mmCIF file of C-alpha atoms in Angstrom:
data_model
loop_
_atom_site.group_PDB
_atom_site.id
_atom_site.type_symbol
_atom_site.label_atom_id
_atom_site.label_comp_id
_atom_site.label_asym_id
_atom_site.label_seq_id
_atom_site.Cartn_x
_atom_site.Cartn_y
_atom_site.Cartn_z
ATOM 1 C CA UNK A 241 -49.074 -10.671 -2.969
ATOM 2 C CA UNK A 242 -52.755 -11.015 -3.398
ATOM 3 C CA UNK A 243 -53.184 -12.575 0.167
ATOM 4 C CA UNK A 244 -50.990 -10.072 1.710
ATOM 5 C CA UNK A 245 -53.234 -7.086 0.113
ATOM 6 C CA UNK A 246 -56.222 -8.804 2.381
ATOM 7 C CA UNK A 247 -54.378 -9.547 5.205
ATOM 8 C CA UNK A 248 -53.559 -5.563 5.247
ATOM 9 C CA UNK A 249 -57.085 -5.252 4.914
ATOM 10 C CA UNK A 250 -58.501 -6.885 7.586
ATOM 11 C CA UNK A 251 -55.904 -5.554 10.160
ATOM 12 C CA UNK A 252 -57.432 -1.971 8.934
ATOM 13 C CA UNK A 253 -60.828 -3.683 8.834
ATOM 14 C CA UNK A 254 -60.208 -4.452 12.478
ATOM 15 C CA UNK A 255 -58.950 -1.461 13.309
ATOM 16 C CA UNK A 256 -62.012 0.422 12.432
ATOM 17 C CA UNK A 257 -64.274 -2.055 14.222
ATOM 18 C CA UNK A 258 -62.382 -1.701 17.561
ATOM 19 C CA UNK A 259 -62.263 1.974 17.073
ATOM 20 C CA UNK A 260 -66.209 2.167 16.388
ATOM 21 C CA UNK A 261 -66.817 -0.844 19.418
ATOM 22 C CA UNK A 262 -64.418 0.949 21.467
ATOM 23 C CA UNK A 263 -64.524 4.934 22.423
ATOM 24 C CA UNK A 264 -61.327 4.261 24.663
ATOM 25 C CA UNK A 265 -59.471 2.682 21.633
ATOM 26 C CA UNK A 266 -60.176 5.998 19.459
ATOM 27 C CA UNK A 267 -59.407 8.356 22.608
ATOM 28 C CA UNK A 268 -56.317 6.549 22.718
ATOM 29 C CA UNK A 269 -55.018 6.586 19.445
ATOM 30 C CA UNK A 270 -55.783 10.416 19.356
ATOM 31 C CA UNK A 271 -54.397 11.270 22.361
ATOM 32 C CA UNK A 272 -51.171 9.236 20.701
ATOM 33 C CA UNK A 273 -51.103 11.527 18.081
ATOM 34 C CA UNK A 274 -51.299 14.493 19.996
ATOM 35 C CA UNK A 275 -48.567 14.120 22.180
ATOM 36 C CA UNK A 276 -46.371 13.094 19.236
ATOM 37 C CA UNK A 277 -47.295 16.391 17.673
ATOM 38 C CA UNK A 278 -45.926 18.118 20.882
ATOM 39 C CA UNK A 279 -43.043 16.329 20.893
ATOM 40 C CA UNK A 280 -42.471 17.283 17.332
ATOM 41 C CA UNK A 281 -43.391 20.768 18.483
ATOM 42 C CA UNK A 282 -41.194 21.129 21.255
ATOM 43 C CA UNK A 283 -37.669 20.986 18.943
ATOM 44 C CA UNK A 284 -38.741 24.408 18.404
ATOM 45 C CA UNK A 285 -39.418 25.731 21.817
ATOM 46 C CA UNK A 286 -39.248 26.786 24.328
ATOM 47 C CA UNK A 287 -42.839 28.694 24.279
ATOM 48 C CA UNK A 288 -44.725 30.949 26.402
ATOM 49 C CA UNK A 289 -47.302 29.412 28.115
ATOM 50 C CA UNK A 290 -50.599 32.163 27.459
ATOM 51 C CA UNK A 291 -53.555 30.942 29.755
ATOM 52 C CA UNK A 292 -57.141 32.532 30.003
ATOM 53 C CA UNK A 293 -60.594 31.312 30.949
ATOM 54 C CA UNK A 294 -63.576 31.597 28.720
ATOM 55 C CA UNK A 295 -64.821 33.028 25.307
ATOM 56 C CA UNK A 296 -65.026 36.624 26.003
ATOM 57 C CA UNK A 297 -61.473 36.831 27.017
ATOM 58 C CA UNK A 298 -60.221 34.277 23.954
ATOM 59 C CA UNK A 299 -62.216 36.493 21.506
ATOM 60 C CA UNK A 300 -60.842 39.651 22.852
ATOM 61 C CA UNK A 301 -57.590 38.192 22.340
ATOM 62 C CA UNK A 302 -57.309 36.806 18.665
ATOM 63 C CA UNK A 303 -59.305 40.088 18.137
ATOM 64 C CA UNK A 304 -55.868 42.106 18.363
ATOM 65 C CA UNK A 305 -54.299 39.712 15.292
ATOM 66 C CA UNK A 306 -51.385 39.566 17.065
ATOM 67 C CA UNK A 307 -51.167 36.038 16.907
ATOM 68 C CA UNK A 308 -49.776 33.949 13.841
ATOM 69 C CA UNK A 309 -50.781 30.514 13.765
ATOM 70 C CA UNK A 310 -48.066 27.761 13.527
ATOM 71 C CA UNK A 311 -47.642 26.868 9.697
ATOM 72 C CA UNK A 312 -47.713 23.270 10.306
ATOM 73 C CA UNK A 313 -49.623 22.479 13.397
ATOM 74 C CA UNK A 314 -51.925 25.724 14.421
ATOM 75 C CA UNK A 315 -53.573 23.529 17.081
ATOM 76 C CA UNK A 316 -53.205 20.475 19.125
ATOM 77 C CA UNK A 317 -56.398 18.934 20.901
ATOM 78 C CA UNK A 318 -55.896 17.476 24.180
ATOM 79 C CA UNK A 319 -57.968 16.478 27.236
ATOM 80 C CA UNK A 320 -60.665 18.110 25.533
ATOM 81 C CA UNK A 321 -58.902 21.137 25.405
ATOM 82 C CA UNK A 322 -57.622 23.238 22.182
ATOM 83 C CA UNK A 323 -54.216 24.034 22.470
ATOM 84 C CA UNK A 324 -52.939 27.239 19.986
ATOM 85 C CA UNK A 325 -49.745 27.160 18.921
ATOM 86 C CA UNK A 326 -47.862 29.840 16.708
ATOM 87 C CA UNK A 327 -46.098 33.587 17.615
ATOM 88 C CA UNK A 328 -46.507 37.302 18.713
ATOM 89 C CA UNK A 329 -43.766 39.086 16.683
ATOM 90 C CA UNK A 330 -40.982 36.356 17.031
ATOM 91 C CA UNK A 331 -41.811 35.425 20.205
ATOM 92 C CA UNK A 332 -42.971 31.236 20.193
ATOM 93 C CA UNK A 333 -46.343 31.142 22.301
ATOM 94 C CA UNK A 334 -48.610 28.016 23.369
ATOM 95 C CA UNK A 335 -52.226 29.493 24.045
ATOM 96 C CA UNK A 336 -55.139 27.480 25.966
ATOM 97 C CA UNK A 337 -58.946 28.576 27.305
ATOM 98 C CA UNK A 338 -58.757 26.446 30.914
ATOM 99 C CA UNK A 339 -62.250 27.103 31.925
ATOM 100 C CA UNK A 340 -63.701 28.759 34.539
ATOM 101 C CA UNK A 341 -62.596 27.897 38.609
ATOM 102 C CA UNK A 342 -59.330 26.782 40.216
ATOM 103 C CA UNK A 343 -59.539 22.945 39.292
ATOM 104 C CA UNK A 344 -59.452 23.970 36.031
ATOM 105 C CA UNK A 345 -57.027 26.431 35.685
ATOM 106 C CA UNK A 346 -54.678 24.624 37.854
ATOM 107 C CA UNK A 347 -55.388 20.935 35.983
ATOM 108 C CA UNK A 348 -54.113 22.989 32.756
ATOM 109 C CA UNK A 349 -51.457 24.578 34.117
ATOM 110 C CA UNK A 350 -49.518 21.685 34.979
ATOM 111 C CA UNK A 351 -50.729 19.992 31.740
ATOM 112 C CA UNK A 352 -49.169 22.852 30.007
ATOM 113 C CA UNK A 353 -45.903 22.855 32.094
ATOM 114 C CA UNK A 354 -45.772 19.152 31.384
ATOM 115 C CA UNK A 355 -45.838 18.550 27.939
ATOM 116 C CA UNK A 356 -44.382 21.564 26.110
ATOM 117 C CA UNK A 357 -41.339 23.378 26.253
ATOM 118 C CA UNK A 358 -42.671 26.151 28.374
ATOM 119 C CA UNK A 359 -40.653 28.773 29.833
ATOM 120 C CA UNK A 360 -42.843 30.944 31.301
ATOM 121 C CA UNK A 361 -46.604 31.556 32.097
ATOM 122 C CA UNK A 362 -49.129 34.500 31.302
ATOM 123 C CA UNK A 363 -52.708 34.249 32.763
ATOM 124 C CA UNK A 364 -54.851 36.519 32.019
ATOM 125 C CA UNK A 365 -58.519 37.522 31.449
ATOM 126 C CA UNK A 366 -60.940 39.553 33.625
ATOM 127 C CA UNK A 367 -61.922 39.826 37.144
ATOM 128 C CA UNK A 368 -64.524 41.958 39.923
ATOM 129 C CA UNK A 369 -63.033 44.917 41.583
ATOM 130 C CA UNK A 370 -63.176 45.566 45.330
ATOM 131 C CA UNK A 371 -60.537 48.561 45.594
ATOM 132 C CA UNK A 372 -62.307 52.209 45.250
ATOM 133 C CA UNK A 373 -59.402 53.778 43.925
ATOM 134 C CA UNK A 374 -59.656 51.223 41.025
ATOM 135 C CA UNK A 375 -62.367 51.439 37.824
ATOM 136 C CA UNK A 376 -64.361 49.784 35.546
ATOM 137 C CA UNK A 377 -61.952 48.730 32.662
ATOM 138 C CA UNK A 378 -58.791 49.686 34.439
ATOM 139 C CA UNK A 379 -56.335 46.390 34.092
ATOM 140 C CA UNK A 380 -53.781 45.155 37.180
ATOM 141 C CA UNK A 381 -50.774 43.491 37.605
ATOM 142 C CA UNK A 382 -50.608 42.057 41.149
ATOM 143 C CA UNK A 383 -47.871 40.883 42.584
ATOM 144 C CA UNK A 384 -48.912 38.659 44.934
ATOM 145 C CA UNK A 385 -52.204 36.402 45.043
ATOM 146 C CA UNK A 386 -54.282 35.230 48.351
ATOM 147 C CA UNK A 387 -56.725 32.179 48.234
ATOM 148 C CA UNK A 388 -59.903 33.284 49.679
ATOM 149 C CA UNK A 389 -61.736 29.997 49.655
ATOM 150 C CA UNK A 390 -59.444 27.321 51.598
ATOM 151 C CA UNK A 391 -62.314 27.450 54.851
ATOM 152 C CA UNK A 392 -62.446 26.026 58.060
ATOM 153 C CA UNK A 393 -66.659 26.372 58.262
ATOM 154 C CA UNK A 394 -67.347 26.701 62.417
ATOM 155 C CA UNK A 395 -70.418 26.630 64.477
ATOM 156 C CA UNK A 396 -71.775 29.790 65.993
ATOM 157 C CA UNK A 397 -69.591 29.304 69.151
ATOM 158 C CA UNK A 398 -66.510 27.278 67.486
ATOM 159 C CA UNK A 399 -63.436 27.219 67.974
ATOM 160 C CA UNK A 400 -60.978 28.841 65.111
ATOM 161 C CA UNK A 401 -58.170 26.411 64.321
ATOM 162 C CA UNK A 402 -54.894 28.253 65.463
ATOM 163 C CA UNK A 403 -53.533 28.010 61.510
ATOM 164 C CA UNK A 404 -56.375 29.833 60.509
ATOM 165 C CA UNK A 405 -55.037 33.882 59.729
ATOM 166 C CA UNK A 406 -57.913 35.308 59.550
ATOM 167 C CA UNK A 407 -61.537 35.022 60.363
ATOM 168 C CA UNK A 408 -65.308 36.105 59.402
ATOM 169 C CA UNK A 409 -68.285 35.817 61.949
ATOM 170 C CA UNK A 410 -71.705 35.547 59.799
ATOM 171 C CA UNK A 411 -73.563 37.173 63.191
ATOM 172 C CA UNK A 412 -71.661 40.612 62.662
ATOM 173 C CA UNK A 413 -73.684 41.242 59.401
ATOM 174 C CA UNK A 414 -77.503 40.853 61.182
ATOM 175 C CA UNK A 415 -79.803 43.327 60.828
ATOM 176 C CA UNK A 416 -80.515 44.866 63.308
ATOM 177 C CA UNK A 417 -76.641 44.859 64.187
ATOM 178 C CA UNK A 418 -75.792 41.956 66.497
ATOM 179 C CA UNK A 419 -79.539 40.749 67.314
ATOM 180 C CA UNK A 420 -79.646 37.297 67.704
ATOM 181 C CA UNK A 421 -77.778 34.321 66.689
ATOM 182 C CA UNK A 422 -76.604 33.379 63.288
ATOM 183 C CA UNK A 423 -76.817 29.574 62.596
ATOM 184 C CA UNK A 424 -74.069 30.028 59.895
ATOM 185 C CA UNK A 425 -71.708 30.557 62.509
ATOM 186 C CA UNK A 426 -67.808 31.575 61.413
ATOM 187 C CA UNK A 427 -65.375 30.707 59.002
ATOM 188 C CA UNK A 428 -61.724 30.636 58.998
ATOM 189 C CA UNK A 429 -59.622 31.430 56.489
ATOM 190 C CA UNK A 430 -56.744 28.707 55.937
ATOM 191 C CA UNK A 431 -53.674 28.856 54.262
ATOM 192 C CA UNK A 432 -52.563 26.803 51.678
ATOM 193 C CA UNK A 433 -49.875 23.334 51.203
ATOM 194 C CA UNK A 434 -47.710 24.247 48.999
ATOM 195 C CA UNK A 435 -44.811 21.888 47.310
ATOM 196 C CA UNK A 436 -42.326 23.322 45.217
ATOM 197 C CA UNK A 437 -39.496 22.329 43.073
ATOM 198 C CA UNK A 438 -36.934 23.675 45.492
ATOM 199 C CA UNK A 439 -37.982 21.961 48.469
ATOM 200 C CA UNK A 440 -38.047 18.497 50.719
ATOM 201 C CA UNK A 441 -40.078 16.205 49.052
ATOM 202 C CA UNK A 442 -43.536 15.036 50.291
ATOM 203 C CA UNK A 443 -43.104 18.118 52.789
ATOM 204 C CA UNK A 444 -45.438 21.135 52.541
ATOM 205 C CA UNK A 445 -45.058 24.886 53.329
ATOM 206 C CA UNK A 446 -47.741 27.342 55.090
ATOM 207 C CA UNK A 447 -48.692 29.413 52.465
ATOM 208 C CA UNK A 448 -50.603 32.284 52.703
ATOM 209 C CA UNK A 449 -49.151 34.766 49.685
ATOM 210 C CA UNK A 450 -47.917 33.438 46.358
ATOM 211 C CA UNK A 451 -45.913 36.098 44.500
ATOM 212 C CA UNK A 452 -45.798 36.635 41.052
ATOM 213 C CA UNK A 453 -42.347 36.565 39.210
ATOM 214 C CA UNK A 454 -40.451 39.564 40.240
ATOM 215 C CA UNK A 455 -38.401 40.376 37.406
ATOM 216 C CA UNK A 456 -41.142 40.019 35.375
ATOM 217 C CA UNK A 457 -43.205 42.277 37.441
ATOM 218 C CA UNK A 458 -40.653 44.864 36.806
ATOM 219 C CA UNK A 459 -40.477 44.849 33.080
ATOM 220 C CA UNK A 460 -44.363 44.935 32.921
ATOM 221 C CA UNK A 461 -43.949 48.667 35.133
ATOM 222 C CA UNK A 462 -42.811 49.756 31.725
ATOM 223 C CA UNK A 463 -45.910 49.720 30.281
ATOM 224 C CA UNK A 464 -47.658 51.865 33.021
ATOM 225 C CA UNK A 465 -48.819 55.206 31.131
ATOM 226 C CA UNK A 466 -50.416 53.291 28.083
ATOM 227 C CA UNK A 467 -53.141 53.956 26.849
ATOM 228 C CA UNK A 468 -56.650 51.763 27.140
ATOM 229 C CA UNK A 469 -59.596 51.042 25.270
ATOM 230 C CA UNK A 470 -62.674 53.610 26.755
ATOM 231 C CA UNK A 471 -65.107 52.545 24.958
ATOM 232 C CA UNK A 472 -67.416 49.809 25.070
ATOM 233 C CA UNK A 473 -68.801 50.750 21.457
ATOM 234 C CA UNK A 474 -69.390 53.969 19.519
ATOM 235 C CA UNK A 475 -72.199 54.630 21.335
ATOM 236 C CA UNK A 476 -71.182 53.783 24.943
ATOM 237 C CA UNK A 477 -67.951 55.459 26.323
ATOM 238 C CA UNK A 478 -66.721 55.418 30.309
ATOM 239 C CA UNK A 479 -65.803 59.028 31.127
ATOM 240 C CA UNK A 480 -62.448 58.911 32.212
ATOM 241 C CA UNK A 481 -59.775 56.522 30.835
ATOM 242 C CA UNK A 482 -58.717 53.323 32.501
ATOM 243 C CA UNK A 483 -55.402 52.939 33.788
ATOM 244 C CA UNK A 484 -52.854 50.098 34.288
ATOM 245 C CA UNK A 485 -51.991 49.590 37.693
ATOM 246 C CA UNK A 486 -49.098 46.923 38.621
ATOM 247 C CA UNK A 487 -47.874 45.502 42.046
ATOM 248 C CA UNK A 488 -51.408 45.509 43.713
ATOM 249 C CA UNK A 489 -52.937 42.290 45.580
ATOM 250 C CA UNK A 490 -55.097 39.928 44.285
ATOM 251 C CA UNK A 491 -57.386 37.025 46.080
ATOM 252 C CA UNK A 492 -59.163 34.030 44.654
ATOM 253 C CA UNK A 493 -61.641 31.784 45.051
ATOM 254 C CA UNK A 494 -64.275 29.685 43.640
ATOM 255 C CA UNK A 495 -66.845 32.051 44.261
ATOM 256 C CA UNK A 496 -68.057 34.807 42.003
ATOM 257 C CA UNK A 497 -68.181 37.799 43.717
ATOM 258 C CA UNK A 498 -71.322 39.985 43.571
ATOM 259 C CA UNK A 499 -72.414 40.909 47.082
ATOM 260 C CA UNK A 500 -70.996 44.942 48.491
ATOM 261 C CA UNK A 501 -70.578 43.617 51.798
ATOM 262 C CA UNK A 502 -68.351 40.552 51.516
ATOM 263 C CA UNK A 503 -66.746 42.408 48.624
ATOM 264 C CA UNK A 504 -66.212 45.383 51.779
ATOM 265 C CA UNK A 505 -64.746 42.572 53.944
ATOM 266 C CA UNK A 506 -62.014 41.061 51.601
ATOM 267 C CA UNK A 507 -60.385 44.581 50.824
ATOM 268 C CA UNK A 508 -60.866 45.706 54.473
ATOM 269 C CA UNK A 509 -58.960 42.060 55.283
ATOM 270 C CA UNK A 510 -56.968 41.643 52.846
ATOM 271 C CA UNK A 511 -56.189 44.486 51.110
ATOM 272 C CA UNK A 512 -56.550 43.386 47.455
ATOM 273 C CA UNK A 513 -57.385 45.070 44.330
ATOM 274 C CA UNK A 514 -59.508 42.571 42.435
ATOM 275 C CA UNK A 515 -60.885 38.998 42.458
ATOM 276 C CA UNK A 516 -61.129 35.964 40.503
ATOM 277 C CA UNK A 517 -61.880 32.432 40.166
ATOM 278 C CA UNK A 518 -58.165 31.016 38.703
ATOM 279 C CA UNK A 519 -55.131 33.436 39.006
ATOM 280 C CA UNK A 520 -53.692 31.414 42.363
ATOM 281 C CA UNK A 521 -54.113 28.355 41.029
ATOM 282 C CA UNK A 522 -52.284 29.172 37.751
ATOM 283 C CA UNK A 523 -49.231 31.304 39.892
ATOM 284 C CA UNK A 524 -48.828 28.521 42.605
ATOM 285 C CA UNK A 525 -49.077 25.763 40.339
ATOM 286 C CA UNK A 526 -46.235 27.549 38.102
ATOM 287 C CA UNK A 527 -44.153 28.340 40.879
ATOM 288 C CA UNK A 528 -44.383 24.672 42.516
ATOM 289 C CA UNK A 529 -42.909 23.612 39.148
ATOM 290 C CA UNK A 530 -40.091 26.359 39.345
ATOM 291 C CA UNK A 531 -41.475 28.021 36.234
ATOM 292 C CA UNK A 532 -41.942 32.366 35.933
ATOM 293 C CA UNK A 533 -45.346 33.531 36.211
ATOM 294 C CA UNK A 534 -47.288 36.882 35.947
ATOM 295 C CA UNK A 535 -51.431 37.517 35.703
ATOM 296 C CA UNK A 536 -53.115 40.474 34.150
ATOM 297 C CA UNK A 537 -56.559 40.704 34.273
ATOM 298 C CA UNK A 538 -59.109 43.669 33.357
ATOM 299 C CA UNK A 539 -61.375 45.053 35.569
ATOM 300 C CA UNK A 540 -65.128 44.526 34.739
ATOM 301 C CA UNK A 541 -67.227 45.561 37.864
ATOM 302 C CA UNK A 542 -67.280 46.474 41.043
ATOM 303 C CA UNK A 543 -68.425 43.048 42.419
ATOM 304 C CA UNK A 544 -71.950 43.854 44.357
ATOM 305 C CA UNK A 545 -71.576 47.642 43.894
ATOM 306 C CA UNK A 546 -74.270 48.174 41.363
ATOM 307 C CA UNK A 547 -77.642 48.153 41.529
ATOM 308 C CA UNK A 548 -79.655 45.336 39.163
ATOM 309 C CA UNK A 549 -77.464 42.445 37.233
ATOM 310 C CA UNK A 550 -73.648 42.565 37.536
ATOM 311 C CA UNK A 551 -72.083 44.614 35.019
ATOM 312 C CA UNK A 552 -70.114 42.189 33.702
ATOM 313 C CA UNK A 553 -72.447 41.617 30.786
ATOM 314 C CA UNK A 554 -71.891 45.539 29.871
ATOM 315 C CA UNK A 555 -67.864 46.025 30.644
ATOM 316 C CA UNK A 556 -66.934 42.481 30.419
ATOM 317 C CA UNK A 557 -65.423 42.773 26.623
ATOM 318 C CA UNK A 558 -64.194 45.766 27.404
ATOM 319 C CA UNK A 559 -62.458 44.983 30.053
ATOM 320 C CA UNK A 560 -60.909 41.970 28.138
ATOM 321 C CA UNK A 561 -59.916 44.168 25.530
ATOM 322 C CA UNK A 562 -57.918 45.958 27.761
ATOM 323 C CA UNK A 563 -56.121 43.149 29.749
ATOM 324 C CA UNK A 564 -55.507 41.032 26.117
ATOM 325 C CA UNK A 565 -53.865 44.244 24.728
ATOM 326 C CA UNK A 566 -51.646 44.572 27.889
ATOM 327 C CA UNK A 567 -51.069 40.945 27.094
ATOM 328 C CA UNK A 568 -49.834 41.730 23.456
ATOM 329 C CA UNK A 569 -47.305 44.463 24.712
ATOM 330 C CA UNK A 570 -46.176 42.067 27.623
ATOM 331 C CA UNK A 571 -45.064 39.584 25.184
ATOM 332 C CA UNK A 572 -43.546 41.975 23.111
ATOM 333 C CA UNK A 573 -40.980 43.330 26.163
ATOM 334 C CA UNK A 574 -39.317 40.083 26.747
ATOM 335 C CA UNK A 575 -36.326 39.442 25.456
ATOM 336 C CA UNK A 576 -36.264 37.279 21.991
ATOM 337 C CA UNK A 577 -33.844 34.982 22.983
ATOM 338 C CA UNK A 578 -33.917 34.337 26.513
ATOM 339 C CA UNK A 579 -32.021 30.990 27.465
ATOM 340 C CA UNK A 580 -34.562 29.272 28.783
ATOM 341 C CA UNK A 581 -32.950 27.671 31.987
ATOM 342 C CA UNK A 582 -32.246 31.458 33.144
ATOM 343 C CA UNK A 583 -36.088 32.016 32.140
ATOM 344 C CA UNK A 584 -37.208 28.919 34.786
ATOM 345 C CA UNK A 585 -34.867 30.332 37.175
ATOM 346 C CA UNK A 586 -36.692 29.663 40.486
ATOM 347 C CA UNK A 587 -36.140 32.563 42.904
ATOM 348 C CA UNK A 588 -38.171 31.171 46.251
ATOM 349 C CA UNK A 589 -37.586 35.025 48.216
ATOM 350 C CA UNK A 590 -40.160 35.627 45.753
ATOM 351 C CA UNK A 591 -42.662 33.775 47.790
ATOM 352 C CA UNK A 592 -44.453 34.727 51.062
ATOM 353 C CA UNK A 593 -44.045 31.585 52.676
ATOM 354 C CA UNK A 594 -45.743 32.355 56.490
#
């Protein structure tokens, strides 16, 4: 007995010298745990899937309470990230921060989609304005999302790859108007590969418009009319009261928008309402695993309309306030008990495939 009580020990003697000697050995035997806490997790499911991008837009939304931690496992650490887990009312939600840019948001996306019992994503957070008819604070609900930073990057006299559906010439924008030559040349805007579910394997698609969920598009119409947060403190009120607006465009890109006349140029082009660093990622990635997806994202400047820094250090809260509130009555309209293979229903007319 005696000998097998230090046999026992040195085996957990061991164990703590390989886990001290070796970081991979530890990363491993967390990341173990983890998943087997998902898979213990995912009896319950299915959840929805709630992505955002940073702190302002996490602490805007646990600021509403809304969300009740899971009684056993609130959390489950993975890849570095913090995964939430509990509900809004009775509806089951997973919630992550992915970090700013596309690479992130789309790397936990499909982390998301692959380990849990998702059936459905929400991304949300904040994003620059380019539409005048849109304000500070106001949130949108696009249904459709262009990326803005897929480039073919041409010499001043290059030649524009026929693919390419639209184009910007650097020389246009001199000062005086036309003198000279611009050494930046052109650029021209690509469209994207995209694999799906419900397609040929290994074969892509031009894509130049990725559509949000349609059905879920039309249930979040019903909360048009509602009212928004105004003001940034008690001191500090905007003087009119911000709006939702759903079924506008969207565009995205690594690139944070601060400059009037680029910001000019993508709503002239493309007609969209705001910009950001994540939303396509998140909706193509969720639609090339045939799962719903929507994006609602407050409005927190009018990128390179303003004078002095971007005021996205004055409206940014504010603006999250507004789009994580949207968020809590989003949640709350769908339905309790949806079966979740109707929920992944993959409709691809949803998609502008050019």
């Amino acid at each position: 007995m005696a000998a097998k009580s230090v046999s026992h020990c040195l085996v957990f003697l061991a164990l703590i010298i390989l886990s001290v000697a070796c970081p991979a050995f530890s990363t491993s035997v967390r990341r173990r745990k983890s998943l087997n806490t998902i898979k213990e997790l995912n009896h319950e499911g299915p959840y929805i899937g709630l992505i955002t991008v940073y702190s302002t837009e996490e602490n805007a939304f646990f600021a509403t309470r809304a969300f009740r931690p899971h009684s056993k496992h609130p959390f489950v650490d993975l890849s570095g990230r913090r995964f939430r887990v509990g509900k809004i009312q009775n509806k089951k939600i997973v919630y992550v921060r992915c970090g700013v840019g596309m690479v992130n948001a789309a790397a936990t996306t499909q982390q998301m989609l692959d380990l849990f019992n998702i059936s459905g994503i929400i991304h949300f957070g904040i994003s620059g304005n380019v539409n005048g008819s849109m304000s500070i604070a106001d949130v949108t609900i696009p249904k459709q999302f262009v990326h803005t930073g897929l480039w073919d990057w041409l010499k001043p006299n290059g030649t524009l790859d026929p693919s390419d559906f639209v184009h910007l010439d650097f020389g246009s924008y001199n000062v005086p108007r036309g003198k000279g030559i611009n050494l930046l040349g052109r650029i021209g805007y690509s469209s994207e590969q995209f694999y799906t579910e419900s397609g040929k394997p290994n074969t892509a698609q031009r894509l130049i418009w990725a559509h949000t969920t349609l059905h879920w598009l039309q249930l979040a119409t019903k909360l048009e009319g509602i009212q928004l947060e105004q003001c940034v403190n008690s001191s500090f009120c905007l003087p009119y009261k911000p709006k939702l607006v759903v079924g506008l465009r969207g565009s995205t890109a690594n690139v944070f928008l601060d400059n009037a006349a680029y910001r000019d140029f993508i709503f002239q082009t493309f007609q969209v309402s705001s910009v950001d660093m994540e939303s396509s990622a998140v909706v193509m990635t969720s639609l090339s695993n045939g799962f719903p997806v929507i994006v609602i994202r407050g409005l927190s400047d009018l990128a390179g309309g303003q004078p002095g820094q971007n005021s996205i250090r004055i409206f940014g809260s504010l603006a999250a306030i507004n789009a994580a509130k949207i968020v809590i009555q989003f949640v709350k309209l769908l339905p309790a008990e949806e079966k979740y293979l109707e929920l992944r229903r993959f409709n691809v007319q949803t998609l502008a495939v050019q």
